[in-house]
Each structure stands twice: as structure tokens, then as C-alpha cells.
XYZ file of C-alpha atoms in Angstrom:
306
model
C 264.848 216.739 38.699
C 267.024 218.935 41.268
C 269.482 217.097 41.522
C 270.507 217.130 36.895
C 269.197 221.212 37.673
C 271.919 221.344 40.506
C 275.397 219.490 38.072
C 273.785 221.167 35.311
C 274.092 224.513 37.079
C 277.614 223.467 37.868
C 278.981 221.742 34.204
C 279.172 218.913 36.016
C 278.216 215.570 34.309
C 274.106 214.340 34.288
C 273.685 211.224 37.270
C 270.736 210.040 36.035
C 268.860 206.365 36.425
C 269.337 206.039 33.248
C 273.075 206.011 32.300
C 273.533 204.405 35.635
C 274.788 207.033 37.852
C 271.896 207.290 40.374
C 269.705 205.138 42.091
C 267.387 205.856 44.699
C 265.712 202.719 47.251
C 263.949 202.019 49.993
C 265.641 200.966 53.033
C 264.924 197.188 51.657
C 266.954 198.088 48.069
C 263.935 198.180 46.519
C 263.012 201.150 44.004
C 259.280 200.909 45.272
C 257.693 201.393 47.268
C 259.406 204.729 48.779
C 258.453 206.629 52.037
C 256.131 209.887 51.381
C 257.583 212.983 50.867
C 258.543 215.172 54.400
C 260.253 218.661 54.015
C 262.788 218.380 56.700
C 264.445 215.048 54.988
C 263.690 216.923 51.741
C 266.505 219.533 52.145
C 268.728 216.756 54.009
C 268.571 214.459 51.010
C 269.205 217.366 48.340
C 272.006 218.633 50.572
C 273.901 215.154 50.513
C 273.251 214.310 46.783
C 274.039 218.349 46.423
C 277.592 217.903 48.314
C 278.694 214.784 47.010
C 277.828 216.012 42.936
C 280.258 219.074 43.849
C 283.297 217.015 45.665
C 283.159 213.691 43.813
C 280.999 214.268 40.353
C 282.360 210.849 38.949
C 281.022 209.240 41.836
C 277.579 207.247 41.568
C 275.314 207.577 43.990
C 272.864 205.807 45.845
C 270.169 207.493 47.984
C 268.734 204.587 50.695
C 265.748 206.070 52.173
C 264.360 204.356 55.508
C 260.841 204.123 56.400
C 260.784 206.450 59.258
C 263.419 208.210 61.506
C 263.362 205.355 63.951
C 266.348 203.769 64.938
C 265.317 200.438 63.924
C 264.437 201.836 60.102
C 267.817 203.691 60.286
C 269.823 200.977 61.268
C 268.331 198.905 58.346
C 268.756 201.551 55.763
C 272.429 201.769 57.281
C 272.883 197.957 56.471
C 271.594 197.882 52.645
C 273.612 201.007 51.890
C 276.873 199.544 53.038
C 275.737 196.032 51.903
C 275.012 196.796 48.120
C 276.864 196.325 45.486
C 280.121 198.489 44.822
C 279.291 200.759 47.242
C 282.858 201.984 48.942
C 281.736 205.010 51.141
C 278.569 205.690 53.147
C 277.302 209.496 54.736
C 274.933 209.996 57.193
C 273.517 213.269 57.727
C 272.034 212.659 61.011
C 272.167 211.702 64.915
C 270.924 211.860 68.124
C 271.494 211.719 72.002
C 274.203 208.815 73.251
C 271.608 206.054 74.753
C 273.721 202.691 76.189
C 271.275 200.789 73.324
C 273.770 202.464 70.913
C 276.479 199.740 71.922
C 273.880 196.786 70.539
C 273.175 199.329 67.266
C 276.693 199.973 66.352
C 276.972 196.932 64.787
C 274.491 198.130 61.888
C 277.622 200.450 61.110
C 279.985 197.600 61.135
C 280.888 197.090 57.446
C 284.865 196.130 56.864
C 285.584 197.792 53.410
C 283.188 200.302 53.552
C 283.694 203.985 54.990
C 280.532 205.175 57.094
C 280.700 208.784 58.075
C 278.611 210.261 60.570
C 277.393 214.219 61.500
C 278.755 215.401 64.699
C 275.991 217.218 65.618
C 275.179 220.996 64.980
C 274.343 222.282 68.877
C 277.730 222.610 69.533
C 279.942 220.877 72.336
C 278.681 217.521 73.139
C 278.703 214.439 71.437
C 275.574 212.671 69.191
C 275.546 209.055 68.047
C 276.082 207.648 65.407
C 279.514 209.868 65.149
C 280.465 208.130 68.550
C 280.560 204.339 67.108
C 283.835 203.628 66.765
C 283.163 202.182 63.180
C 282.130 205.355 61.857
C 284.322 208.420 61.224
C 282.976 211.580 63.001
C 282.874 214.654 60.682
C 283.226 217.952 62.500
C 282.621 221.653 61.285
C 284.420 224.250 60.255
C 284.411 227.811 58.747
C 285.949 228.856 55.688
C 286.528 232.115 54.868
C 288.508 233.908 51.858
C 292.117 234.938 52.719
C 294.973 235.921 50.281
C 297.304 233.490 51.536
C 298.485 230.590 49.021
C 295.425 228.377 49.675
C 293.300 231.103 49.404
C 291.288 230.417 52.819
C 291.310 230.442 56.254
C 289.652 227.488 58.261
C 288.621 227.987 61.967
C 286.288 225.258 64.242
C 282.403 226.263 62.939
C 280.952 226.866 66.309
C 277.838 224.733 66.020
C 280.292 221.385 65.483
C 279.594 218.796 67.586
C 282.473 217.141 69.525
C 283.560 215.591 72.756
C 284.424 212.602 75.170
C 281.647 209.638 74.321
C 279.947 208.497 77.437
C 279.412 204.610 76.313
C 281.945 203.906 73.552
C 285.113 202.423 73.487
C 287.645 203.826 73.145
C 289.306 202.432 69.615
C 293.046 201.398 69.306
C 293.762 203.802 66.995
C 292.588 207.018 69.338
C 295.781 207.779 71.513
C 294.565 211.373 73.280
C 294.745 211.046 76.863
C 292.683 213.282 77.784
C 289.361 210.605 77.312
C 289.468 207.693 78.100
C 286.187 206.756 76.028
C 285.883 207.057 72.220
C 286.426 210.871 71.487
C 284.557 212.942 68.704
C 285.874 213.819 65.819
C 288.368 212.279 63.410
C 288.121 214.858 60.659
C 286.277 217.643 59.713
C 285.214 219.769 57.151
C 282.887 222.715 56.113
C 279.919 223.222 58.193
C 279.160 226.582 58.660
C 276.035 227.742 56.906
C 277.755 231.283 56.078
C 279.997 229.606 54.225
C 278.129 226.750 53.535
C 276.867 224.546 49.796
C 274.629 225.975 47.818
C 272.104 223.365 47.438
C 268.732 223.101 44.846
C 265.780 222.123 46.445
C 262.307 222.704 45.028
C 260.495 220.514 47.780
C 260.788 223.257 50.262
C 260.701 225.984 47.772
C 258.353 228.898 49.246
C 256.702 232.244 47.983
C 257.228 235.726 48.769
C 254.321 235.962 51.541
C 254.991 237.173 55.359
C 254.981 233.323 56.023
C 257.280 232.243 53.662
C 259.721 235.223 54.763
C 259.550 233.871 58.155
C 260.164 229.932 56.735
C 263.091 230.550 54.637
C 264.698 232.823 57.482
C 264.043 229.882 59.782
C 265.903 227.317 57.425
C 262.638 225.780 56.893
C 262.141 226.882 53.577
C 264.022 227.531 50.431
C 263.406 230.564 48.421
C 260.790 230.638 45.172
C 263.924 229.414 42.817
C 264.647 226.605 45.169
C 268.735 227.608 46.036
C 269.616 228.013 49.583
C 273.144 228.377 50.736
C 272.910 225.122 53.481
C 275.379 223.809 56.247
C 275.935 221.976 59.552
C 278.003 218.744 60.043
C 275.213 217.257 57.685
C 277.101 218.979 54.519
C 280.945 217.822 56.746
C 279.793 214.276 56.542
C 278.747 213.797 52.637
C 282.316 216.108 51.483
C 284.466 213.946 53.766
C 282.444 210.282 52.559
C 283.091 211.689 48.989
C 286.928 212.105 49.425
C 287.235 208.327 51.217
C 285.348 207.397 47.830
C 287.745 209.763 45.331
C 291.148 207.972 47.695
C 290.408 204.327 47.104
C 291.830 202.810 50.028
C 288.454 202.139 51.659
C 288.752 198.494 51.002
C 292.119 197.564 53.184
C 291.080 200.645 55.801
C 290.398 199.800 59.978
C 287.173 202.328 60.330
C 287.987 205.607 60.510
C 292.259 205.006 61.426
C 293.322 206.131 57.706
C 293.190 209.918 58.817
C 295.014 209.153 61.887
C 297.884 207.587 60.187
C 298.150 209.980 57.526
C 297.472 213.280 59.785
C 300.393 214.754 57.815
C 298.209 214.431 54.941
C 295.177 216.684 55.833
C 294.806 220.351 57.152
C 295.641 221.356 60.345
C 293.046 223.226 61.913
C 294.715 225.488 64.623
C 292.012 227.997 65.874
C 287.864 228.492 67.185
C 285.730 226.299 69.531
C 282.752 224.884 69.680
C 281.879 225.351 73.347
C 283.121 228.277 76.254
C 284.313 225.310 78.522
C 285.480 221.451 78.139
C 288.261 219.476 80.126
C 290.092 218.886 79.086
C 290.702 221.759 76.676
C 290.977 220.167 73.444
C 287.871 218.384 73.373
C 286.051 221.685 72.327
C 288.926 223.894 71.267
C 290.981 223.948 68.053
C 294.665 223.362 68.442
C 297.758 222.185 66.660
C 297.784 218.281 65.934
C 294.515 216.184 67.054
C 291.572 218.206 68.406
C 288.008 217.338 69.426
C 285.888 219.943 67.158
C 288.127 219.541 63.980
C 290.025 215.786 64.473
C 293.035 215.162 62.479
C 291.979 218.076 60.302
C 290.190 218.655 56.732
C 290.770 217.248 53.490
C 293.885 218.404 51.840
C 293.323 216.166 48.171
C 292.445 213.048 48.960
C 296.138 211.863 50.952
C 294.717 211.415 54.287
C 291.829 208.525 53.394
């Protein structure tokens, strides 16, 4: 399968059915039967199992496919992944528009225990639900790029991240900017940027070397005739920062997504980039020291701040 090609690739550990590390259901928890093959959820799906193999390879995994990309088969899938058994962290690679119907979903991503991240959205400023529910942490972008300093990068706000002041939500207790009065996107962040982005397997979308296929691949539609791809947006942020809450261990005594905001010290500070020319206030869109919109409390620094 990709995914043993991918860790085997890597030296990391087989996740198989077999010995127990993987499992892959419907969005009733059942193994059969599962929704048809579709390319774009193709790459989505071998990105998350991709991203979590490379930050948590002990970790087991579960893959809950829904039906459809309704909200209603979403919001089930979101409820057996969080409901089954020993399952401490949950990503979500995808979002949409804020709709005032989100305040009646959010409760699908109500799960005490259990740490639901969420993509921020990859169209830059502006904010996409669910990353807004208060019960979810929002992951934001960022770039990474080699330095020679002593962690051996520099990390700026990845343009495309998603962030802002939520329209509907409330604003949770343990949010304290001033500058929205409303829930405000993100918490955390990590890499996004598809320049400096996962390397992910995928022989779903795997494509030729015809005019067409040149046109696919440089589209992001389409992986080459090996199946790699080097793969970001906020959908590779959310899967790295659900695989830290799962390496921590504090997910079952944690309020939502607070952890990172009491433990700030804990976690990168992102300083610089922005994910939009204008916001007011400033920080909604623009990187800064302490809490920012695009980049949150910052990115993972071990596993300290969740």
C-alpha cells in the first residue's frame, strides 16, 4: 500500500491492519462498506496518514472516511472518530465558509478528552469553519526555510494561512486578544507552505509524462509517474499539530484547544510574514511577537505546549 511504501521509505515502523496499527472505516466504524475512490480526497487522505507517520510513527491511526463531503456526513465521521476507542487526537484536513448553522454543528466537535484540530484555510486572510468552533484548535501555516542559526530554520507566516476574527463564534474564555471580540483564528500553527512542504506517496493520482499530465501535476492535481509530490497547505498544519497533542499526553485533562495558550512559553514564537495586505486590527493577519492571528501561540517546539 502507500502508506507501508511511504514509513518504509522513511525506516519508520510498518502500520499495518494486521499488527494493529491502522484501521481504516466508514463514517459508521464499519470496515465496509467504504465510499468510492475520488482523487481530490485521495491526496488529502495520503497527506494526513503521510504527516502523522513522519511526526508521531508510534502513533496508530485511524482513517474515518464519510460518505460524501456534506456537512451532515462530515459531522458524523467527526463523531465516530472522536468517539472510538483510544482515540486521543483528531485532524481534519478540511473547511469551508462560516454559515450561522455552524453554531448547531459545532457540537459534532465537542468531545472532552479528545483534541480535534482543524485547517485554517489555504486562501489566505479570512476565516473557514470548522477552525472557528471554539472546540477545535485552529492550525495555521507557516514557512520553513534552512538557516544556520542553532535550530537550523527560520519560520515566517505561509501566506496562504487562513486566519482572522470569526463572524458567529464565541469568543472562548481562554482567548484574551482584544482586538476581536468573537472567537479569533488560530491557536497554533505549523508548516504549510507547499515549498517547503511533506513529501507525501500517493499512487491514486499518480500521472504519465503526456502534455496532460504535465499540466495536472503542475496544477496539484496530479502526482508524478512514481507517485511522490512535495504537498502543503494548513491540511499538512493540522495532522503535524494533532500528532504532537497525541505524542504530549495531556489530551485527556485539556479545555479544547487552551493547553497552547497556557504553555505559550513552550512553543515557537513566530515573529514575521502575513497572510493578507490589510486586517484591523493588525495582528489578525500579521505575524508578531506573542499571540498572532496567522501563526497563534506559535509552532511546536517538542511536545511542551499540548
Amino acid at each position: 500500500s502507500d502508506l507501508a511504501t511511504y514509513r518504509k521509505t522513511y525506516g519508520l515502523p510498518p502500520c499495518t491492519v494486521r499488527n494493529g496499527c491502522f484501521k481504516q472505516v466508514n463514517q459508521n466504524g464499519a470496515t465496509s462498506p467504504r465510499p468510492s475512490g475520488d482523487y481530490g480526497w485521495a491526496e488529502e487522505e495520503s497527506l494526513d496518514l503521510d504527516a502523522v507517520s513522519s511526526a508521531c510513527p508510534t502513533c496508530h491511526i485511524l482513517l474515518v472516511e464519510a460518505n460524501s463531503a456534506t456537512t451532515a456526513d462530515l459531522n458524523k465521521a467527526e463523531d465516530t472518530a472522536a468517539k472510538a476507542r483510544g482515540v486521543v487526537a483528531v485532524s481534519n484536513s478540511w473547511g469551508g465558509s462560516e454559515d450561522p448553522t455552524e453554531l448547531t454543528d459545532d457540537a459534532h466537535f465537542n468531545h472532552p478528552g479528545v483534541a480535534i484540530t482543524a485547517a485554517a484555510g489555504d486562501s489566505g486572510y479570512g476565516t473557514s469553519w470548522p477552525a472557528v468552533s471554539p472546540y477545535v484548535t485552529a492550525a495555521g501555516g507557516t514557512t520553513l526555510t534552512q538557516a544556520s542559526n542553532a535550530r537550523g530554520w527560520d519560520e515566517s507566516v505561509w501566506s496562504g494561512s487562513g486566519s482572522g476574527c470569526s463572524t458567529f463564534e464565541p469568543k472562548p474564555a481562554w482567548q484574551s486578544d482584544s482586538g476581536c471580540s468573537n472567537r479569533t483564528d488560530n491557536d497554533v500553527a505549523a508548516d504549510a507552505d507547499p515549498n517547503s512542504g511533506l513529501g507525501v506517496y500517493d499512487t491514486y493520482n499518480s500521472c504519465g509524462s503526456s502534455s496532460q499530465c504535465d499540466l495536472l501535476i503542475e496544477l496539484g492535481l496530479a502526482q508524478g509517474l512514481d507517485g511522490w509530490a512535495q504537498v502543503g497547505g494548513t491540511s499538512l498544519s493540522s495532522p503535524l499539530i494533532a500528532s504532537v497533542y497525541a505524542l504530549a499526553g495531556n489530551t485527556s485533562s485539556m479545555v479544547y484547544g487552551s493547553y497552547p495558550y497556557s504553555h505559550a512559553s513552550s512553543l515557537f514564537d513566530i515573529t514575521s510574514g502575513s497572510d493578507g495586505p490589510l486586517c484591523v486590527p493588525t495582528y489578525l493577519c500579521q505575524a508578531g511577537p506573542g499571540y498572532d492571528g496567522p501563526t497563534g501561540n506559535g509552532t511546536p517546539n517538542g511536545s511542551g505546549g499540548f
